[in-house]
Coordinates of C-alpha atoms in Angstrom, one line a residue:
X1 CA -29.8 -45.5 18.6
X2 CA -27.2 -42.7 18.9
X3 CA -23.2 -42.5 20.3
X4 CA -22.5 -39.2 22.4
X5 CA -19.1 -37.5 23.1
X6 CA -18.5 -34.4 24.8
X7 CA -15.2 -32.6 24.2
X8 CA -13.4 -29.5 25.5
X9 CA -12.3 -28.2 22.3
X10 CA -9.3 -26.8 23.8
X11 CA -8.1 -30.5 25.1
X12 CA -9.2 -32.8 22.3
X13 CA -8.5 -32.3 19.3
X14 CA -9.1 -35.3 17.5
X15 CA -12.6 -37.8 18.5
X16 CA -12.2 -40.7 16.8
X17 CA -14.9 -43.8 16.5
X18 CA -15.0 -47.6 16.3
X19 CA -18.4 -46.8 15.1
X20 CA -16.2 -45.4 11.7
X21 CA -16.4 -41.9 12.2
X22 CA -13.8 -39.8 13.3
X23 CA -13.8 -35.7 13.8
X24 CA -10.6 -33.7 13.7
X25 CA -10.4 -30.4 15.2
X26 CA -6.7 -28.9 14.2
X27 CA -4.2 -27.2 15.9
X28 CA -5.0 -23.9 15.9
X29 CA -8.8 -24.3 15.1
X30 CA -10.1 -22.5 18.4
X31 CA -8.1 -19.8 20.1
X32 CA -5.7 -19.8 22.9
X33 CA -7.7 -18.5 25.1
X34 CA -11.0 -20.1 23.9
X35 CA -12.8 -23.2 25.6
X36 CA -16.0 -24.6 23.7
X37 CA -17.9 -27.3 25.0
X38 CA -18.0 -30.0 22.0
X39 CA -20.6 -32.8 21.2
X40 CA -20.7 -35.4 18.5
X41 CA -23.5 -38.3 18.1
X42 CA -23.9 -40.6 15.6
X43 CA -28.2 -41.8 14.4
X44 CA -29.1 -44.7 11.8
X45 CA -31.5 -42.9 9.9
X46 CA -34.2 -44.5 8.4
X47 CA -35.0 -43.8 4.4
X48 CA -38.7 -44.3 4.8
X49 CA -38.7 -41.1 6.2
X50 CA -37.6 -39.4 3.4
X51 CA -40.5 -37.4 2.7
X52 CA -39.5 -36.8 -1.1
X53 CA -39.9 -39.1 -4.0
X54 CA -38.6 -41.8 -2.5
X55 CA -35.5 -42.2 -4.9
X56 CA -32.7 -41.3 -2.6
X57 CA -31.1 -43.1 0.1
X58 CA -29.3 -42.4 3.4
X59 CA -25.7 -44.6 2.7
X60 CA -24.4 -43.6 6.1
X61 CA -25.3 -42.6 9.3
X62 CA -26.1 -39.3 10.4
X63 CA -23.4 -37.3 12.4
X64 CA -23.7 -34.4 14.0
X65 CA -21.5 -31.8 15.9
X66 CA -21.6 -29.1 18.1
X67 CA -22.3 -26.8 19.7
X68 CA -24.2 -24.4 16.8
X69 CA -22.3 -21.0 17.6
X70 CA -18.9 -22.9 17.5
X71 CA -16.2 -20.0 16.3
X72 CA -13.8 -22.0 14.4
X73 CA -10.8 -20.1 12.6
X74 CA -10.2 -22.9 10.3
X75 CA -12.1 -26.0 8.8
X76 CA -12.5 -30.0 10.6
X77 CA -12.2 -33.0 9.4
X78 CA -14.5 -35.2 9.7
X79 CA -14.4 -38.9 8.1
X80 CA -18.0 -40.9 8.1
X81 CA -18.1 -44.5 6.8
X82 CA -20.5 -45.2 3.7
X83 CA -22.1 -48.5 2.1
X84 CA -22.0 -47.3 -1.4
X85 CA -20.4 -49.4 -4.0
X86 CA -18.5 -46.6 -5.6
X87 CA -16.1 -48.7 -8.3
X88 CA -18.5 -48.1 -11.5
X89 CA -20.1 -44.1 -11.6
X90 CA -23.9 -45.7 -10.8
X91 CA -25.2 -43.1 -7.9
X92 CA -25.1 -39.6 -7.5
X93 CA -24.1 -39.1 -4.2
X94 CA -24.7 -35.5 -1.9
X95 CA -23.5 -34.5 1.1
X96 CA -27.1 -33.5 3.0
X97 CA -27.2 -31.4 6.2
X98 CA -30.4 -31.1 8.5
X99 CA -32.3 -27.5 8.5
X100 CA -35.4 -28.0 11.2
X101 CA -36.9 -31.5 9.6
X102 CA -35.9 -31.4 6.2
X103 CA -32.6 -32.5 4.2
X104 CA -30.8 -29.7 2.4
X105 CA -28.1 -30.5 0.0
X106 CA -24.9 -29.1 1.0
X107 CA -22.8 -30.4 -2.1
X108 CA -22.8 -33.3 -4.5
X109 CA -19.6 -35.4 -3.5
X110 CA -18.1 -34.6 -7.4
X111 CA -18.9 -30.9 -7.1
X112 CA -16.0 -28.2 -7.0
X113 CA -17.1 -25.7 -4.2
X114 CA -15.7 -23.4 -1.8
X115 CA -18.4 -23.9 1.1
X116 CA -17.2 -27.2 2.0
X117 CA -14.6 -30.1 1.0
X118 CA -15.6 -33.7 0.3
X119 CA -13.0 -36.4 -1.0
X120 CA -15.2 -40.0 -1.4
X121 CA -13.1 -43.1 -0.7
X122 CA -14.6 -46.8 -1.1
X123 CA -15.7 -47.4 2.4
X124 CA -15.7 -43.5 3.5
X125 CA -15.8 -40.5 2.9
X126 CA -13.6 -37.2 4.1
X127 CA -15.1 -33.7 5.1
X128 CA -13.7 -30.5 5.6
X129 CA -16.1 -28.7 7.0
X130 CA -16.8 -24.8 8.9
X131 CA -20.4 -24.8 9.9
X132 CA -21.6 -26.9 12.9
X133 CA -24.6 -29.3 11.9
X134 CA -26.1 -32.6 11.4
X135 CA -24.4 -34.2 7.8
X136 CA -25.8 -37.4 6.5
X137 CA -24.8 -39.1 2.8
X138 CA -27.6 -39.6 0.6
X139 CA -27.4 -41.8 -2.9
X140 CA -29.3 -41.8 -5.8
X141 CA -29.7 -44.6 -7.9
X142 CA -28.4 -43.6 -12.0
X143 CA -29.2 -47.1 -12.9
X144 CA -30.2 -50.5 -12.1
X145 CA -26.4 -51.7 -11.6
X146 CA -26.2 -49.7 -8.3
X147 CA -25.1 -51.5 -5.4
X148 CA -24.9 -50.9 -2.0
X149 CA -22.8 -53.2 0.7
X150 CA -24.5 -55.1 3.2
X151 CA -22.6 -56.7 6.0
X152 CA -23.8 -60.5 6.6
X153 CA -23.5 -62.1 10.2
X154 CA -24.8 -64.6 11.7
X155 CA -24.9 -65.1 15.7
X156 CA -26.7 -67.6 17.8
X157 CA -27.5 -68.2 21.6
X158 CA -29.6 -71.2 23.7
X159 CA -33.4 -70.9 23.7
X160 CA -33.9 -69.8 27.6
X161 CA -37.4 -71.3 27.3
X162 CA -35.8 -74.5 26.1
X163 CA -33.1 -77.1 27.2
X164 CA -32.7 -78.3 24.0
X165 CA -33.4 -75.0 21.4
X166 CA -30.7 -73.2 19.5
X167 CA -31.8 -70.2 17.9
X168 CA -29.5 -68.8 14.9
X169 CA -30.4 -65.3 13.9
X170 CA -28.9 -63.9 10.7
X171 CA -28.6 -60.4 9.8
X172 CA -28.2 -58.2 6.8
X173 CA -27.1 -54.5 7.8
X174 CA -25.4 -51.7 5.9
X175 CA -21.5 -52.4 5.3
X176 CA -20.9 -49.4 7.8
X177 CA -19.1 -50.1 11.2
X178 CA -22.1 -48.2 13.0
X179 CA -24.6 -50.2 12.0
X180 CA -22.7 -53.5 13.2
X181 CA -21.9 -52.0 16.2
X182 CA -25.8 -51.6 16.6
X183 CA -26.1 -55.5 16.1
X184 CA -23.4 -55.8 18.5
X185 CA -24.6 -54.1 21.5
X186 CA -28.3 -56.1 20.9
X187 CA -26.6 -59.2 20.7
X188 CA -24.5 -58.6 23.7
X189 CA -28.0 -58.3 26.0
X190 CA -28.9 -61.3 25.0
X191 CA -25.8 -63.4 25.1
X192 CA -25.6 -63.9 21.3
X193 CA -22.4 -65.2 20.1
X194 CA -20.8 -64.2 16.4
X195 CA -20.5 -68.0 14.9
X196 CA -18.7 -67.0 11.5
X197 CA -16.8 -64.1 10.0
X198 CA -19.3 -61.9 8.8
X199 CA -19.1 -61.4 4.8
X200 CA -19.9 -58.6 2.5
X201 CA -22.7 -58.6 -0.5
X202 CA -23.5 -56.5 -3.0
X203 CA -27.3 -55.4 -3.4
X204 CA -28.1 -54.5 -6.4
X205 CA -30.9 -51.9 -6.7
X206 CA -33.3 -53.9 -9.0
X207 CA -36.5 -54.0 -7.0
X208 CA -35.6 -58.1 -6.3
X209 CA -35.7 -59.2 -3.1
X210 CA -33.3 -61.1 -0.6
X211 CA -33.8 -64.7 0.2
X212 CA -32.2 -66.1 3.3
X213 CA -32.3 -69.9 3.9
X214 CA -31.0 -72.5 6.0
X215 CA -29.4 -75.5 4.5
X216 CA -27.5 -78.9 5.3
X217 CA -29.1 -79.3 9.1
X218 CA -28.1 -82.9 10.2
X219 CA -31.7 -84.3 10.0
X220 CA -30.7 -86.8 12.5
X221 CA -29.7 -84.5 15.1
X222 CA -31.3 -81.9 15.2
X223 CA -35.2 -80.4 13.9
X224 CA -36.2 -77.4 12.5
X225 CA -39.7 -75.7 12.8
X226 CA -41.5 -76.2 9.1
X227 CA -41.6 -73.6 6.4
X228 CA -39.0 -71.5 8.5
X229 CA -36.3 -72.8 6.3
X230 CA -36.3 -69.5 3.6
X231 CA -37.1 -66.1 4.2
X232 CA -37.6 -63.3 2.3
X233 CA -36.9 -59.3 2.8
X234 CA -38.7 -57.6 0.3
X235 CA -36.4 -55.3 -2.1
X236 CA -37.7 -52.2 -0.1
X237 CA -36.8 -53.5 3.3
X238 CA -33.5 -54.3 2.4
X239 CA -32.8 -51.2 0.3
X240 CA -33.8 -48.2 2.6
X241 CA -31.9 -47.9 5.7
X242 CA -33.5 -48.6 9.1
X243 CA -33.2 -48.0 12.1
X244 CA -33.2 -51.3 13.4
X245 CA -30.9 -54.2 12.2
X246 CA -32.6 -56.6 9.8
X247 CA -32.5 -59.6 10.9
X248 CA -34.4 -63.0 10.7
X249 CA -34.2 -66.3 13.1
X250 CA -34.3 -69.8 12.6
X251 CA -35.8 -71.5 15.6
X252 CA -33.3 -75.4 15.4
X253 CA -34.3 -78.2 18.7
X254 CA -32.0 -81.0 19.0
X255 CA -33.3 -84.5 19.6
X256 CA -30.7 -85.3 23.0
X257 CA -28.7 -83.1 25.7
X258 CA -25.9 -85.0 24.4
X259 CA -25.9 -83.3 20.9
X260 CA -23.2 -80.1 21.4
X261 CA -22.2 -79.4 17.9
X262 CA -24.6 -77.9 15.2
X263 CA -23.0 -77.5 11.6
X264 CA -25.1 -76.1 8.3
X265 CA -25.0 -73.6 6.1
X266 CA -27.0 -70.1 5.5
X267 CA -27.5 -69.1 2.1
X268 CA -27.9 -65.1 1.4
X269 CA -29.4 -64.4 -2.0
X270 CA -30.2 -61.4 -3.9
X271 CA -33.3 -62.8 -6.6
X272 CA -31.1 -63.1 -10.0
X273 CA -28.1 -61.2 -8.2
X274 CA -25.2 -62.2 -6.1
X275 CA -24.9 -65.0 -3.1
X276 CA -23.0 -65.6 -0.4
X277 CA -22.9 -68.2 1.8
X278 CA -21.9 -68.7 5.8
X279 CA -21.1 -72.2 6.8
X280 CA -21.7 -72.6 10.6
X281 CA -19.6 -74.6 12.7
X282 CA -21.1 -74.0 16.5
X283 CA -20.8 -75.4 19.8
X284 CA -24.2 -75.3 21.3
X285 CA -23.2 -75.8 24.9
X286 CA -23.7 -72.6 27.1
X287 CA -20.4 -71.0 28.5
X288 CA -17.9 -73.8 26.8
X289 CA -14.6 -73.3 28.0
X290 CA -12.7 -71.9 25.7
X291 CA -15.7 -69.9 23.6
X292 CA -14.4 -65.9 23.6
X293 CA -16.8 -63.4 23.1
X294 CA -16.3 -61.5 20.1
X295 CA -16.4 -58.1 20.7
X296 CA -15.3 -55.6 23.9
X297 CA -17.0 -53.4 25.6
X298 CA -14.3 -51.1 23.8
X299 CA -15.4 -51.8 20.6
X300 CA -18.8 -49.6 21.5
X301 CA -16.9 -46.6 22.6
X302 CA -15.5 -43.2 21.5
X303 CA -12.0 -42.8 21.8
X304 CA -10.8 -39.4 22.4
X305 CA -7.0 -38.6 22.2
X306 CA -5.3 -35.6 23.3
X307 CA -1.9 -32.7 22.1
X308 CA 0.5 -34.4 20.1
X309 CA -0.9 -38.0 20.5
X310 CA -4.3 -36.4 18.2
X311 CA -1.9 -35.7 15.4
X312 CA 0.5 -38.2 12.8
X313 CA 2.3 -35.0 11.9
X314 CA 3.8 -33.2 14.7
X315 CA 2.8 -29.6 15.6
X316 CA 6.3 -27.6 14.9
X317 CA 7.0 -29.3 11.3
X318 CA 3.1 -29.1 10.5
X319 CA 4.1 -25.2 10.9
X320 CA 7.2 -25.6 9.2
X321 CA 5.4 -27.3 6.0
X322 CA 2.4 -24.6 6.1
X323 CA 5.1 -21.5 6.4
X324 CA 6.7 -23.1 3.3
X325 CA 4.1 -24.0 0.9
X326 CA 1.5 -21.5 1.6
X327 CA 3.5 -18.6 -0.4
X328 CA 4.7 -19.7 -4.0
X329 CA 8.4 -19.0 -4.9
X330 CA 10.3 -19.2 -8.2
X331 CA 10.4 -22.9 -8.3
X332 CA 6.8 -23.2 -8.1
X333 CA 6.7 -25.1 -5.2
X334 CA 3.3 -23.9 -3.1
X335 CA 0.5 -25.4 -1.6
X336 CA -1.0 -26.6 -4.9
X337 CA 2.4 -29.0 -5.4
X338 CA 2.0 -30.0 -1.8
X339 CA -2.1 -31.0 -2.7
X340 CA -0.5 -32.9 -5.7
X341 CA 2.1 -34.7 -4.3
X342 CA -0.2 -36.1 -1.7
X343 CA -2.8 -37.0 -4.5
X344 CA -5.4 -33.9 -3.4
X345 CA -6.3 -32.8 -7.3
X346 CA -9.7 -31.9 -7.5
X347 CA -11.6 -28.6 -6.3
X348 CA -8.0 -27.0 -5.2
X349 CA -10.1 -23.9 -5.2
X350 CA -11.3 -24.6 -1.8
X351 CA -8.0 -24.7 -0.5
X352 CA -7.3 -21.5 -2.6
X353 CA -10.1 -19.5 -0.3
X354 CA -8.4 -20.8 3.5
X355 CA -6.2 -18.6 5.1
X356 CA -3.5 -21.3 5.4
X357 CA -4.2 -23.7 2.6
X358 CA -1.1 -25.8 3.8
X359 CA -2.5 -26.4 6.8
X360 CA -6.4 -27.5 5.3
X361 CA -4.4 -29.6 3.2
X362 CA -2.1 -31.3 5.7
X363 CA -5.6 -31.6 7.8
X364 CA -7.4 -33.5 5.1
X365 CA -4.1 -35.7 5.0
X366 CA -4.5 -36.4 8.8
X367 CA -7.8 -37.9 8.1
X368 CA -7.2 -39.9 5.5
X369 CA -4.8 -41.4 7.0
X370 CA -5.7 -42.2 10.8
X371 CA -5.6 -45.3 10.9
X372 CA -2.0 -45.8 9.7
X373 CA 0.7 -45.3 12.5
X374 CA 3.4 -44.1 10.1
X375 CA 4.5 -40.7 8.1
X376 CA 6.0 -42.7 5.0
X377 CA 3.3 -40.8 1.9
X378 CA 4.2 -37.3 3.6
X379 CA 8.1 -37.8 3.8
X380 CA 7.8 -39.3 0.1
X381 CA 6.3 -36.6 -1.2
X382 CA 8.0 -33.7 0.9
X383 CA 11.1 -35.6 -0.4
X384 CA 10.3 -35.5 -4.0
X385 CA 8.9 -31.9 -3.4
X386 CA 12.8 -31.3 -1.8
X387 CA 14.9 -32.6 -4.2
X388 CA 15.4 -29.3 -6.4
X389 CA 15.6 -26.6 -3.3
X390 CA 17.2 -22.9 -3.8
X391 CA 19.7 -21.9 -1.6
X392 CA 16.8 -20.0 0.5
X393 CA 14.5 -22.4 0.9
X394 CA 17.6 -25.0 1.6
X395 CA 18.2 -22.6 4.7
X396 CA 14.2 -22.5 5.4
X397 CA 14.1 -26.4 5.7
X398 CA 17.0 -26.8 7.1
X399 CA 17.2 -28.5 11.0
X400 CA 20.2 -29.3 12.9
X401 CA 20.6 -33.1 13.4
X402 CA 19.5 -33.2 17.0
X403 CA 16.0 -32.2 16.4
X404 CA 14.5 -35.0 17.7
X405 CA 11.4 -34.9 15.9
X406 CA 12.4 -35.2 12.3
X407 CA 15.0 -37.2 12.9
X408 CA 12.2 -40.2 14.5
X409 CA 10.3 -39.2 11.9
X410 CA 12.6 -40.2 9.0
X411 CA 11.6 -36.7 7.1
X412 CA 13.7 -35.1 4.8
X413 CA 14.6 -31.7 6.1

């Protein structure tokens, strides 16, 4: 299953996904007088079609952008969502890209490098990148505490074939908003309805398996087809991403028409490892008033956005910051204070290589920090940057107090 966008590069700059990927093209990035024709899609790849050892794992989806002779003067961003429990050091984690039908390492996340930029998060991970391609994240395993995240959800819908069926089907996915999404648009064919919050496990790559079992059915109500009650994904189903959701069903019939409510519990269990469990609360009663479905259309879309709406920082003092930062002066205040100000302190010497690397840096910014309306980490740290200034750069900075822009903005200058 894959999610399209076409883009005229010289419109929109900046694609961003519900699906948790997002691709920034920056100002400046293809020439005035330039128009590309852009694509993105996103693919759940599956790990059984690895056709190595076996010991690596895809912990995203795969993205890919276009077209392949794009002429780009300067680096995107691009942001893709990951399931990798990152909190202890138990995976080595690469950045792959796809040559013909094989996987080629680009970088190892940790690796210092001047082909590409890569700055891993919890839930996702940021690229700056210059070559058009297919990029996937791939994990292996350095022990047997590794964890990925699954998301756990559990929906339900009336048995068409029966007047008095429920059927609850529970799913365990990758902790990725893609591969949700992918549960989402299946369950929206068939008139499923989300029936508790979904919660996140860890899975622990130990070779034990998942249990999922149903528990607490009111006996009196309501029956449940025998030795359906536990399931079990082996370890390698669980572990290795696939293309479609996994999921199991429990097939419930209640004894009378007059039965509405169905209340039990699903147990998710990891073999010796963690558990979580769902309690289900659920009107059974097709198109109840007040029952709201639990997703839009929207939430299965690419939003695009366009100029100065693309961008948190503001085209003229994005220029501003670049024009001062990118040349060091006698107080030592360059681009590298910039990258440390706004935490960026690891494989500087990428930015070292980029023609403006004031810009790159303020572009990796932008990506990290897309889904928070406000400029409040950039104005700290351009004000702690600003608070010994020569008389020069004083004059550089300064703006008369009806420029509109910084003064909304609440910046220092």
């Amino acid at each position: 299953m894959s999610v399209h966008d076409w883009l005229l590069a010289d419109q929109l700059p900046h694609a961003s996904f519900s699906a948790g990927i997002s691709l920034l093209v920056p100002h400046g990035g293809i020439a005035e007088d330039t128009t590309w024709e852009m694509y993105m899609s996103i693919n759940q790849e599956d790990s059984s079609t690895v056709p190595e050892d076996g010991a690596e794992i895809f912990l995203s989806p795969a993205v890919t952008y276009g077209p392949p002779g794009l002429d780009l003067s300067c680096p995107i961003a691009m942001t893709i969502a990951h399931c990798a429990e990152v909190a202890a050091d138990n995976w080595t984690i690469r950045l792959k890209r796809q040559i013909q039908d094989r996987w080629e390492e680009v970088m190892s996340v940790d690796e210092e490098t001047t082909s590409c930029y890569c700055l891993l998060e919890a839930q996702r991970c940021h690229l700056l990148l210059e070559q058009p391609g297919r990029y996937v994240l791939m994990g292996e395993t350095l022990n047997q505490e590794a964890a990925k995240r699954l998301r756990l959800a559990v929906f339900g819908s009336p048995d068409p074939s029966n007047s008095l069926g429920f059927t609850l089907r529970v799913y365990c996915v990758d902790d990725t908003p893609y591969a949700f999404q992918q549960v989402a648009v299946g369950e929206r064919s068939r008139g499923g309805r989300l029936l508790e919050e979904p919660k996140i496990m860890l899975f622990k790559g130990n070779a034990f398996s998942l249990q999922v079992s149903i528990q607490d059915v009111p006996r009196l109500l309501w029956s449940i087809k025998p030795f359906t009650t536990c399931q079990e994904f082996s370890f390698s189903q669980v572990w290795a991403s696939n293309r479609s959701p996994l999921h199991c069903a429990f097939s419930l019939e209640r004894y009378s028409l007059s039965t509405s409510q169905l209340s039990c519990k699903i147990s998710v269990r990891q073999v010796t490892g963690e558990e979580q469990i769902l309690q289900i609360y659920a009107s059974v009663v097709e198109n109840e008033k007040g029952v709201a479905p639990f997703f839009t259309q929207s939430d299965c879309t690419i939003t695009s956005q366009t100029g100065s709406k693309a961008f948190k920082i503001p085209s003229s003092i994005r220029q501003r910051i670049s024009a001062t930062f990118d040349t060091a002066n006698a107080n030592g205040k360059d681009w590298q204070l910039l990258a440390q100000k706004l935490h960026i302190e690891r494989n500087l010497g990428y930015f070292a290589c980029q023609e403006s690397p004031s810009s790159v840096i303020l572009s990796l910014w932008e990506a990290q920090h897309q889904d928070f309306g406000d400029l409040d980490s950039l104005a700290s740290a351009l004000e702690e940057i600003g608070k010994v200034q020569s008389p020069r750069e004083a004059a550089t900075l300064d703006c008369s107090k009806d420029d509109s822009e910084l003064t909304k903005l609440g910046l220092p200058w």
